[in-house]
């Protein structure tokens, strides 16, 4: 059924950064049919009275770990490699199918309530189907893959090369293109993966039309470890194995050589910026203004709950804007540019026809309330969204024009059931992990 969003401030998030006052019409196919003043709607169209609220394309987060939501608060105040070895890998190894499902469901609840409807997620070595199951029930656009690890680690969270490749390919064949779901091959990072695994991932992902999602150059110790292992810098080594290009997404990219920056721009490889995680783990501040100036494609993600403690795109936008200003001056990373990273750029990174209010685009939408005390008067919506708003500003969320969030709750899911599933699962996982 067609839906008319009436009397909205339309924040288009297009390259022209247009803001219009008027209506937006969504057709039966879940795409935007018209926008502007005085749109005529079909007689039986549903009507959403926006009352001047800010209607935006819903947010896209391009680096998430839903399997880690269960571990929020269990891995604070640690360096990256210690954080992985002593907390995250043992906890992931202790997951079972149901605990993984409830961890993902909790994370998806948080994401939807905050206006995020599309995500690129990295699972763990096992139970990827449970993440897909939660995403399918939530109705989100999700790109998910197992965290492939074929080199041994202290937690025993790895598997033989052939088993890892076979498992990922089977999952891709099972889930890629199922409704709104897509598969993304997800080798964890160079220190966890053999050259054989990485090379074959590039081949198998392209054969199936899947993205590749991994981490690179997040932490100085990691960069030094990769150099000892390979004799190369991270991005150059991945490129030599075939892992560069618009179908490859690299989380973090904080510590880069000039050659790596040039390579990212030349190949169109995607960079996934996670400011909260980078700050909490003490990893550093990614040189995002310089990367953007060089033509590198950048989008935003919250990473996992144990390394930022919330999956909140408003926090990521605010920090992405603020952390560059002491270094480069107050004009660095203006609000309108940052809002584009959380909408249009995220959709581009995932190959989605979303992220912009325009005719023919997917009607994935978020309605925000500009009349809250901590937002008023904010005459420029981009400023209000990036610098002032929080998750409490979200009035409603739609995917394909169908409402998914209303009145501060996710439709179709019982919050109490989610809480109970999370609490019972956490007790099991902590007991197995001894944490």
Short mmCIF file of C-alpha atoms in Angstrom, two decimals:
data_model
loop_
_atom_site.label_atom_id
_atom_site.label_comp_id
_atom_site.label_asym_id
_atom_site.label_seq_id
_atom_site.Cartn_x
_atom_site.Cartn_y
_atom_site.Cartn_z
CA UNK A 1 0.00 0.00 0.00
CA UNK A 2 1.22 3.52 -0.81
CA UNK A 3 2.12 5.79 2.11
CA UNK A 4 2.18 9.59 2.21
CA UNK A 5 4.50 11.25 4.74
CA UNK A 6 2.79 14.62 5.15
CA UNK A 7 4.20 17.97 6.31
CA UNK A 8 7.82 16.97 6.88
CA UNK A 9 11.14 18.74 6.71
CA UNK A 10 12.79 16.51 4.12
CA UNK A 11 16.53 16.22 4.78
CA UNK A 12 17.57 14.62 1.51
CA UNK A 13 21.23 13.78 2.34
CA UNK A 14 22.06 14.02 -1.35
CA UNK A 15 25.25 15.56 -2.72
CA UNK A 16 23.51 18.94 -2.98
CA UNK A 17 22.56 18.65 0.73
CA UNK A 18 19.00 19.79 -0.02
CA UNK A 19 16.39 20.39 2.67
CA UNK A 20 12.75 20.78 1.58
CA UNK A 21 9.44 21.33 3.37
CA UNK A 22 6.64 19.17 2.05
CA UNK A 23 5.49 15.59 1.54
CA UNK A 24 7.05 12.30 0.50
CA UNK A 25 5.12 9.54 -1.26
CA UNK A 26 6.15 5.88 -1.06
CA UNK A 27 4.68 3.49 -3.61
CA UNK A 28 3.49 -0.09 -3.26
CA UNK A 29 6.98 -1.26 -4.27
CA UNK A 30 8.60 0.31 -1.20
CA UNK A 31 10.36 3.03 -3.19
CA UNK A 32 10.04 6.80 -3.12
CA UNK A 33 7.63 7.99 -5.84
CA UNK A 34 7.57 11.73 -5.25
CA UNK A 35 8.69 14.40 -2.81
CA UNK A 36 8.09 18.11 -2.47
CA UNK A 37 5.22 20.47 -1.62
CA UNK A 38 1.60 19.37 -2.05
CA UNK A 39 2.13 15.82 -3.30
CA UNK A 40 -1.08 14.14 -4.49
CA UNK A 41 -1.49 10.70 -2.94
CA UNK A 42 -3.66 7.80 -4.16
CA UNK A 43 -7.10 7.71 -2.44
CA UNK A 44 -6.30 4.64 -0.29
CA UNK A 45 -2.78 5.67 0.69
CA UNK A 46 -1.82 5.50 4.33
CA UNK A 47 -0.93 8.85 5.85
CA UNK A 48 1.82 9.64 8.34
CA UNK A 49 1.48 13.14 9.79
CA UNK A 50 5.06 14.31 10.37
CA UNK A 51 4.04 17.70 11.83
CA UNK A 52 7.23 19.36 10.62
CA UNK A 53 9.51 16.62 11.92
CA UNK A 54 12.76 15.91 10.13
CA UNK A 55 12.40 13.00 7.70
CA UNK A 56 15.73 11.49 6.65
CA UNK A 57 16.97 8.36 4.92
CA UNK A 58 17.53 5.91 7.77
CA UNK A 59 21.10 5.33 8.88
CA UNK A 60 23.56 2.77 7.51
CA UNK A 61 26.28 1.39 9.79
CA UNK A 62 29.08 -0.36 7.96
CA UNK A 63 30.97 -2.05 10.80
CA UNK A 64 29.09 -3.95 13.52
CA UNK A 65 29.67 -7.12 15.60
CA UNK A 66 26.22 -8.31 16.69
CA UNK A 67 27.67 -11.45 18.31
CA UNK A 68 29.46 -9.19 20.81
CA UNK A 69 26.43 -7.28 22.10
CA UNK A 70 26.13 -9.84 24.89
CA UNK A 71 29.61 -8.86 26.11
CA UNK A 72 28.87 -5.18 26.75
CA UNK A 73 30.81 -4.05 29.82
CA UNK A 74 32.91 -7.24 30.03
CA UNK A 75 35.98 -5.95 28.20
CA UNK A 76 36.57 -2.37 29.32
CA UNK A 77 39.87 -0.49 29.47
CA UNK A 78 42.11 -2.83 27.48
CA UNK A 79 44.39 -2.49 24.47
CA UNK A 80 43.15 -4.09 21.26
CA UNK A 81 45.22 -7.28 21.23
CA UNK A 82 44.74 -7.89 24.97
CA UNK A 83 41.03 -7.10 24.55
CA UNK A 84 40.78 -9.81 21.89
CA UNK A 85 42.98 -12.45 23.53
CA UNK A 86 41.77 -12.22 27.11
CA UNK A 87 38.09 -11.28 26.69
CA UNK A 88 36.50 -11.28 23.23
CA UNK A 89 37.88 -14.49 21.76
CA UNK A 90 37.19 -16.56 24.91
CA UNK A 91 33.66 -15.14 25.10
CA UNK A 92 32.97 -15.74 21.39
CA UNK A 93 34.29 -19.30 21.76
CA UNK A 94 31.74 -19.83 24.56
CA UNK A 95 28.73 -18.82 22.43
CA UNK A 96 26.09 -21.37 21.42
CA UNK A 97 23.38 -21.03 18.77
CA UNK A 98 20.81 -19.48 21.09
CA UNK A 99 23.18 -17.10 22.89
CA UNK A 100 24.37 -15.85 19.49
CA UNK A 101 20.75 -15.29 18.43
CA UNK A 102 19.88 -13.30 21.56
CA UNK A 103 23.08 -11.26 21.33
CA UNK A 104 22.19 -10.35 17.74
CA UNK A 105 18.57 -9.64 18.63
CA UNK A 106 19.62 -7.28 21.41
CA UNK A 107 21.97 -5.44 19.07
CA UNK A 108 19.35 -5.19 16.34
CA UNK A 109 16.83 -3.79 18.83
CA UNK A 110 19.29 -1.07 19.78
CA UNK A 111 20.14 -0.31 16.16
CA UNK A 112 16.52 -0.06 15.02
CA UNK A 113 15.52 2.14 17.95
CA UNK A 114 18.36 4.47 16.93
CA UNK A 115 17.27 4.68 13.29
CA UNK A 116 19.77 2.26 11.72
CA UNK A 117 18.15 -0.11 9.22
CA UNK A 118 21.15 -1.35 7.18
CA UNK A 119 24.38 -2.82 8.49
CA UNK A 120 27.56 -4.66 7.63
CA UNK A 121 28.22 -7.22 10.35
CA UNK A 122 31.05 -9.58 11.23
CA UNK A 123 30.03 -12.66 13.19
CA UNK A 124 32.25 -15.18 14.93
CA UNK A 125 33.76 -18.47 13.78
CA UNK A 126 30.56 -20.36 14.58
CA UNK A 127 26.77 -19.86 14.64
CA UNK A 128 26.52 -17.38 11.74
CA UNK A 129 23.08 -18.78 10.90
CA UNK A 130 21.84 -17.48 14.26
CA UNK A 131 22.85 -13.93 13.34
CA UNK A 132 21.09 -14.25 9.99
CA UNK A 133 17.99 -15.62 11.70
CA UNK A 134 17.76 -12.58 13.97
CA UNK A 135 18.35 -10.20 11.06
CA UNK A 136 15.67 -11.89 8.99
CA UNK A 137 13.15 -11.59 11.83
CA UNK A 138 14.07 -7.92 12.32
CA UNK A 139 13.52 -7.18 8.63
CA UNK A 140 16.73 -5.15 8.33
CA UNK A 141 19.11 -4.98 5.39
CA UNK A 142 22.05 -6.96 6.71
CA UNK A 143 25.35 -8.04 5.20
CA UNK A 144 26.73 -10.77 7.50
CA UNK A 145 29.59 -13.24 7.44
CA UNK A 146 31.49 -15.57 9.75
CA UNK A 147 34.72 -14.20 11.22
CA UNK A 148 37.17 -16.42 9.34
CA UNK A 149 40.25 -17.39 11.38
CA UNK A 150 42.55 -20.24 10.35
CA UNK A 151 45.65 -19.33 12.37
CA UNK A 152 45.70 -20.57 16.01
CA UNK A 153 45.06 -18.26 18.95
CA UNK A 154 44.99 -18.49 22.74
CA UNK A 155 41.22 -19.07 22.89
CA UNK A 156 41.20 -21.90 20.36
CA UNK A 157 38.83 -19.83 18.23
CA UNK A 158 39.99 -20.90 14.80
CA UNK A 159 39.44 -23.69 12.30
CA UNK A 160 41.41 -25.36 9.49
CA UNK A 161 41.66 -23.34 6.29
CA UNK A 162 39.53 -25.68 4.22
CA UNK A 163 36.84 -25.92 6.90
CA UNK A 164 36.68 -22.13 7.21
CA UNK A 165 36.36 -21.64 3.46
CA UNK A 166 33.82 -24.43 3.05
CA UNK A 167 31.72 -23.11 5.93
CA UNK A 168 31.70 -19.55 4.61
CA UNK A 169 30.83 -20.66 1.07
CA UNK A 170 27.99 -22.83 2.36
CA UNK A 171 26.63 -19.92 4.38
CA UNK A 172 26.88 -17.62 1.37
CA UNK A 173 25.00 -20.11 -0.79
CA UNK A 174 22.33 -20.39 1.91
CA UNK A 175 21.78 -16.71 2.73
CA UNK A 176 23.10 -14.40 -0.01
CA UNK A 177 20.14 -12.73 -1.71
CA UNK A 178 17.51 -14.12 0.67
CA UNK A 179 15.09 -11.23 1.10
CA UNK A 180 17.00 -8.23 2.42
CA UNK A 181 19.97 -10.36 3.49
CA UNK A 182 23.38 -10.57 1.84
CA UNK A 183 26.54 -12.47 2.64
CA UNK A 184 29.87 -10.70 3.23
CA UNK A 185 33.01 -12.82 3.51
CA UNK A 186 34.68 -11.68 6.72
CA UNK A 187 38.28 -12.78 7.35
CA UNK A 188 38.93 -11.28 10.79
CA UNK A 189 42.26 -9.57 10.16
CA UNK A 190 45.68 -10.43 8.80
CA UNK A 191 47.10 -11.82 12.10
CA UNK A 192 44.27 -14.41 12.19
CA UNK A 193 44.36 -15.47 8.54
CA UNK A 194 46.73 -17.36 6.27
CA UNK A 195 47.62 -16.02 2.83
CA UNK A 196 45.84 -19.03 1.34
CA UNK A 197 42.61 -18.18 3.13
CA UNK A 198 42.74 -14.49 2.16
CA UNK A 199 43.52 -15.21 -1.48
CA UNK A 200 40.72 -17.75 -1.77
CA UNK A 201 38.26 -15.42 -0.03
CA UNK A 202 38.87 -12.81 -2.72
CA UNK A 203 38.14 -15.39 -5.42
CA UNK A 204 35.05 -16.94 -3.80
CA UNK A 205 33.50 -13.61 -2.83
CA UNK A 206 33.78 -12.26 -6.36
CA UNK A 207 32.47 -15.47 -7.84
CA UNK A 208 29.30 -15.01 -5.76
CA UNK A 209 29.02 -11.22 -5.97
CA UNK A 210 29.65 -10.77 -2.23
CA UNK A 211 31.47 -8.05 -0.31
CA UNK A 212 34.64 -8.73 1.69
CA UNK A 213 34.74 -7.22 5.20
CA UNK A 214 37.84 -7.19 7.41
CA UNK A 215 39.90 -5.07 9.82
CA UNK A 216 43.09 -3.23 8.93
CA UNK A 217 45.59 -0.95 10.66
CA UNK A 218 43.53 -0.38 13.79
CA UNK A 219 46.36 -0.41 16.33
CA UNK A 220 50.12 0.21 16.20
CA UNK A 221 50.90 -3.19 17.76
CA UNK A 222 48.75 -4.87 15.11
CA UNK A 223 50.52 -2.96 12.32
CA UNK A 224 53.91 -4.03 13.70
CA UNK A 225 52.74 -7.64 13.98
CA UNK A 226 51.57 -7.66 10.36
CA UNK A 227 54.92 -6.29 9.23
CA UNK A 228 56.74 -9.05 11.13
CA UNK A 229 54.44 -11.70 9.66
CA UNK A 230 54.35 -10.50 6.06
CA UNK A 231 57.05 -7.91 5.50
CA UNK A 232 54.33 -5.54 4.30
CA UNK A 233 51.98 -2.88 5.59
CA UNK A 234 48.40 -4.06 6.07
CA UNK A 235 46.64 -2.44 3.11
CA UNK A 236 49.46 -3.22 0.69
CA UNK A 237 49.58 -6.87 1.78
CA UNK A 238 45.80 -7.24 1.38
CA UNK A 239 45.99 -5.61 -2.06
CA UNK A 240 48.70 -8.05 -3.17
CA UNK A 241 46.39 -10.93 -2.24
CA UNK A 242 43.49 -9.47 -4.24
CA UNK A 243 41.69 -7.79 -1.36
CA UNK A 244 41.17 -4.23 -2.57
CA UNK A 245 38.53 -2.49 -4.63
CA UNK A 246 34.96 -1.20 -4.14
CA UNK A 247 33.82 -4.66 -2.98
CA UNK A 248 36.33 -4.67 -0.09
CA UNK A 249 35.53 -2.86 3.19
CA UNK A 250 38.30 -2.23 5.72
CA UNK A 251 37.39 -1.25 9.27
CA UNK A 252 39.44 1.43 11.03
CA UNK A 253 42.51 2.26 8.83
CA UNK A 254 44.01 4.53 11.48
CA UNK A 255 47.75 3.94 11.01
CA UNK A 256 48.43 4.18 7.28
CA UNK A 257 51.49 4.96 5.20
CA UNK A 258 51.25 7.48 2.37
CA UNK A 259 51.42 4.59 -0.10
CA UNK A 260 48.47 2.89 1.61
CA UNK A 261 46.38 6.07 1.50
CA UNK A 262 47.07 6.43 -2.21
CA UNK A 263 46.21 2.77 -2.79
CA UNK A 264 42.87 3.09 -1.00
CA UNK A 265 41.92 6.03 -3.22
CA UNK A 266 43.19 4.44 -6.42
CA UNK A 267 41.35 1.14 -5.89
CA UNK A 268 38.10 2.52 -4.41
CA UNK A 269 38.50 0.32 -1.34
CA UNK A 270 35.99 1.29 1.37
CA UNK A 271 37.11 2.58 4.79
CA UNK A 272 34.79 2.02 7.76
CA UNK A 273 35.31 4.67 10.44
CA UNK A 274 34.47 3.77 14.07
CA UNK A 275 35.43 6.76 16.25
CA UNK A 276 34.03 5.53 19.60
CA UNK A 277 35.79 2.19 19.38
CA UNK A 278 39.05 3.80 18.29
CA UNK A 279 38.96 6.14 21.28
CA UNK A 280 37.94 3.57 23.89
CA UNK A 281 40.60 1.06 22.84
CA UNK A 282 43.18 3.85 22.66
CA UNK A 283 43.90 2.90 19.06
CA UNK A 284 44.13 6.45 17.73
CA UNK A 285 42.25 8.90 15.51
CA UNK A 286 41.81 7.92 11.88
CA UNK A 287 42.89 10.69 9.44
CA UNK A 288 39.43 10.91 7.91
CA UNK A 289 39.60 14.47 6.51
CA UNK A 290 42.84 13.62 4.72
CA UNK A 291 41.40 10.37 3.38
CA UNK A 292 38.29 12.14 2.09
CA UNK A 293 40.40 14.87 0.50
CA UNK A 294 42.44 12.17 -1.26
CA UNK A 295 39.25 10.61 -2.66
CA UNK A 296 38.97 7.63 -0.29
CA UNK A 297 35.42 6.40 0.33
CA UNK A 298 34.52 6.56 4.06
CA UNK A 299 31.40 5.53 5.99
CA UNK A 300 30.55 5.05 9.68
CA UNK A 301 29.99 2.15 12.09
CA UNK A 302 29.78 1.67 15.85
CA UNK A 303 31.85 -1.56 15.90
CA UNK A 304 30.92 -3.95 18.75
CA UNK A 305 29.32 -3.17 22.10
CA UNK A 306 32.36 -4.25 24.18
CA UNK A 307 34.60 -1.61 22.57
CA UNK A 308 32.21 1.34 22.64
CA UNK A 309 29.36 0.12 24.89
CA UNK A 310 26.58 1.36 22.60
CA UNK A 311 25.61 0.92 18.95
CA UNK A 312 24.48 4.50 18.56
CA UNK A 313 24.93 6.28 15.22
CA UNK A 314 24.30 9.66 16.85
CA UNK A 315 27.35 9.15 19.07
CA UNK A 316 29.45 8.08 16.09
CA UNK A 317 28.39 11.12 14.04
CA UNK A 318 29.07 13.56 16.87
CA UNK A 319 32.51 12.10 17.57
CA UNK A 320 33.41 11.82 13.89
CA UNK A 321 32.84 15.57 13.64
CA UNK A 322 34.45 16.63 16.91
CA UNK A 323 37.64 14.59 17.20
CA UNK A 324 39.22 16.10 14.08
CA UNK A 325 38.73 19.74 15.13
CA UNK A 326 41.50 20.02 17.78
CA UNK A 327 43.90 18.63 15.18
CA UNK A 328 42.76 20.48 12.03
CA UNK A 329 40.62 23.38 13.23
CA UNK A 330 36.90 23.98 13.71
CA UNK A 331 36.05 23.85 10.00
CA UNK A 332 37.14 20.21 9.71
CA UNK A 333 34.34 17.63 9.23
CA UNK A 334 31.28 19.90 9.08
CA UNK A 335 27.98 18.41 10.18
CA UNK A 336 26.53 18.09 6.68
CA UNK A 337 29.54 16.05 5.56
CA UNK A 338 29.31 13.74 8.57
CA UNK A 339 25.58 13.19 8.06
CA UNK A 340 26.40 12.08 4.53
CA UNK A 341 28.82 9.46 5.87
CA UNK A 342 26.04 7.94 8.01
CA UNK A 343 23.50 7.83 5.18
CA UNK A 344 24.54 8.21 1.53
CA UNK A 345 28.12 6.94 1.91
CA UNK A 346 27.04 3.93 3.94
CA UNK A 347 24.51 2.95 1.29
CA UNK A 348 27.15 3.38 -1.42
CA UNK A 349 29.59 1.16 0.46
CA UNK A 350 27.01 -1.63 0.58
CA UNK A 351 25.70 -1.10 -2.95
CA UNK A 352 22.22 -0.16 -1.72
CA UNK A 353 19.78 2.13 -3.51
CA UNK A 354 19.16 3.90 -0.22
CA UNK A 355 20.76 6.65 1.85
CA UNK A 356 19.16 9.54 -0.08
CA UNK A 357 15.64 10.95 -0.35
CA UNK A 358 15.10 10.84 -4.10
CA UNK A 359 12.60 9.36 -6.54
CA UNK A 360 13.29 5.69 -7.14
CA UNK A 361 15.31 5.16 -3.95
CA UNK A 362 14.35 2.62 -1.31
CA UNK A 363 11.99 4.10 1.29
CA UNK A 364 14.14 3.35 4.33
CA UNK A 365 13.32 6.32 6.52
CA UNK A 366 13.70 7.78 9.99
CA UNK A 367 11.55 10.56 11.44
CA UNK A 368 13.30 12.74 14.03
CA UNK A 369 11.77 15.18 16.52
CA UNK A 370 13.41 18.63 16.36
CA UNK A 371 11.29 20.07 19.17
CA UNK A 372 13.12 18.51 22.11
CA UNK A 373 14.67 20.91 24.67
CA UNK A 374 18.20 19.72 23.93
CA UNK A 375 17.73 20.15 20.16
CA UNK A 376 15.83 23.46 19.84
CA UNK A 377 16.17 25.73 17.99
CA UNK A 378 18.67 24.05 15.52
CA UNK A 379 17.53 25.83 12.35
CA UNK A 380 19.94 23.70 10.28
CA UNK A 381 18.88 20.03 10.45
CA UNK A 382 22.37 18.63 9.77
CA UNK A 383 23.71 20.52 12.78
CA UNK A 384 20.85 19.31 14.97
CA UNK A 385 21.23 15.67 13.90
CA UNK A 386 25.02 15.49 14.27
CA UNK A 387 25.69 17.70 17.27
CA UNK A 388 22.52 17.66 19.39
CA UNK A 389 20.27 14.67 18.78
CA UNK A 390 20.30 11.30 20.52
CA UNK A 391 18.32 8.09 20.10
CA UNK A 392 15.46 9.70 22.04
CA UNK A 393 14.88 11.97 19.03
CA UNK A 394 13.67 9.03 16.90
CA UNK A 395 9.89 9.16 16.34
CA UNK A 396 9.60 6.36 13.82
CA UNK A 397 11.57 4.07 11.50
CA UNK A 398 10.44 2.53 8.20
CA UNK A 399 11.99 -0.08 5.87
CA UNK A 400 10.55 -0.24 2.34
CA UNK A 401 7.91 2.17 3.63
CA UNK A 402 6.77 -0.31 6.32
CA UNK A 403 6.96 0.92 9.91
CA UNK A 404 9.47 -0.96 12.10
CA UNK A 405 9.69 1.37 15.13
CA UNK A 406 6.81 3.19 16.80
CA UNK A 407 6.52 4.78 20.20
CA UNK A 408 10.03 3.76 21.23
CA UNK A 409 9.55 0.05 20.55
CA UNK A 410 10.47 -2.33 17.76
CA UNK A 411 7.29 -3.69 16.18
CA UNK A 412 6.96 -7.47 16.13
CA UNK A 413 9.45 -8.08 18.95
CA UNK A 414 8.73 -8.35 22.65
CA UNK A 415 11.37 -6.44 24.63
CA UNK A 416 10.82 -8.50 27.79
CA UNK A 417 11.41 -11.70 25.83
CA UNK A 418 14.66 -10.22 24.46
CA UNK A 419 15.85 -9.24 27.93
CA UNK A 420 15.11 -12.68 29.35
CA UNK A 421 16.88 -14.38 26.44
CA UNK A 422 19.92 -12.17 26.91
CA UNK A 423 20.12 -12.71 30.66
CA UNK A 424 19.88 -16.49 30.49
CA UNK A 425 22.38 -16.64 27.62
CA UNK A 426 24.90 -14.42 29.37
CA UNK A 427 25.01 -16.69 32.40
CA UNK A 428 25.81 -19.71 30.18
CA UNK A 429 28.45 -17.92 28.12
CA UNK A 430 30.25 -16.40 31.11
CA UNK A 431 30.26 -19.74 32.86
CA UNK A 432 31.87 -21.48 29.88
CA UNK A 433 34.39 -18.67 29.37
CA UNK A 434 35.24 -18.44 33.07
CA UNK A 435 34.71 -14.66 33.03
#
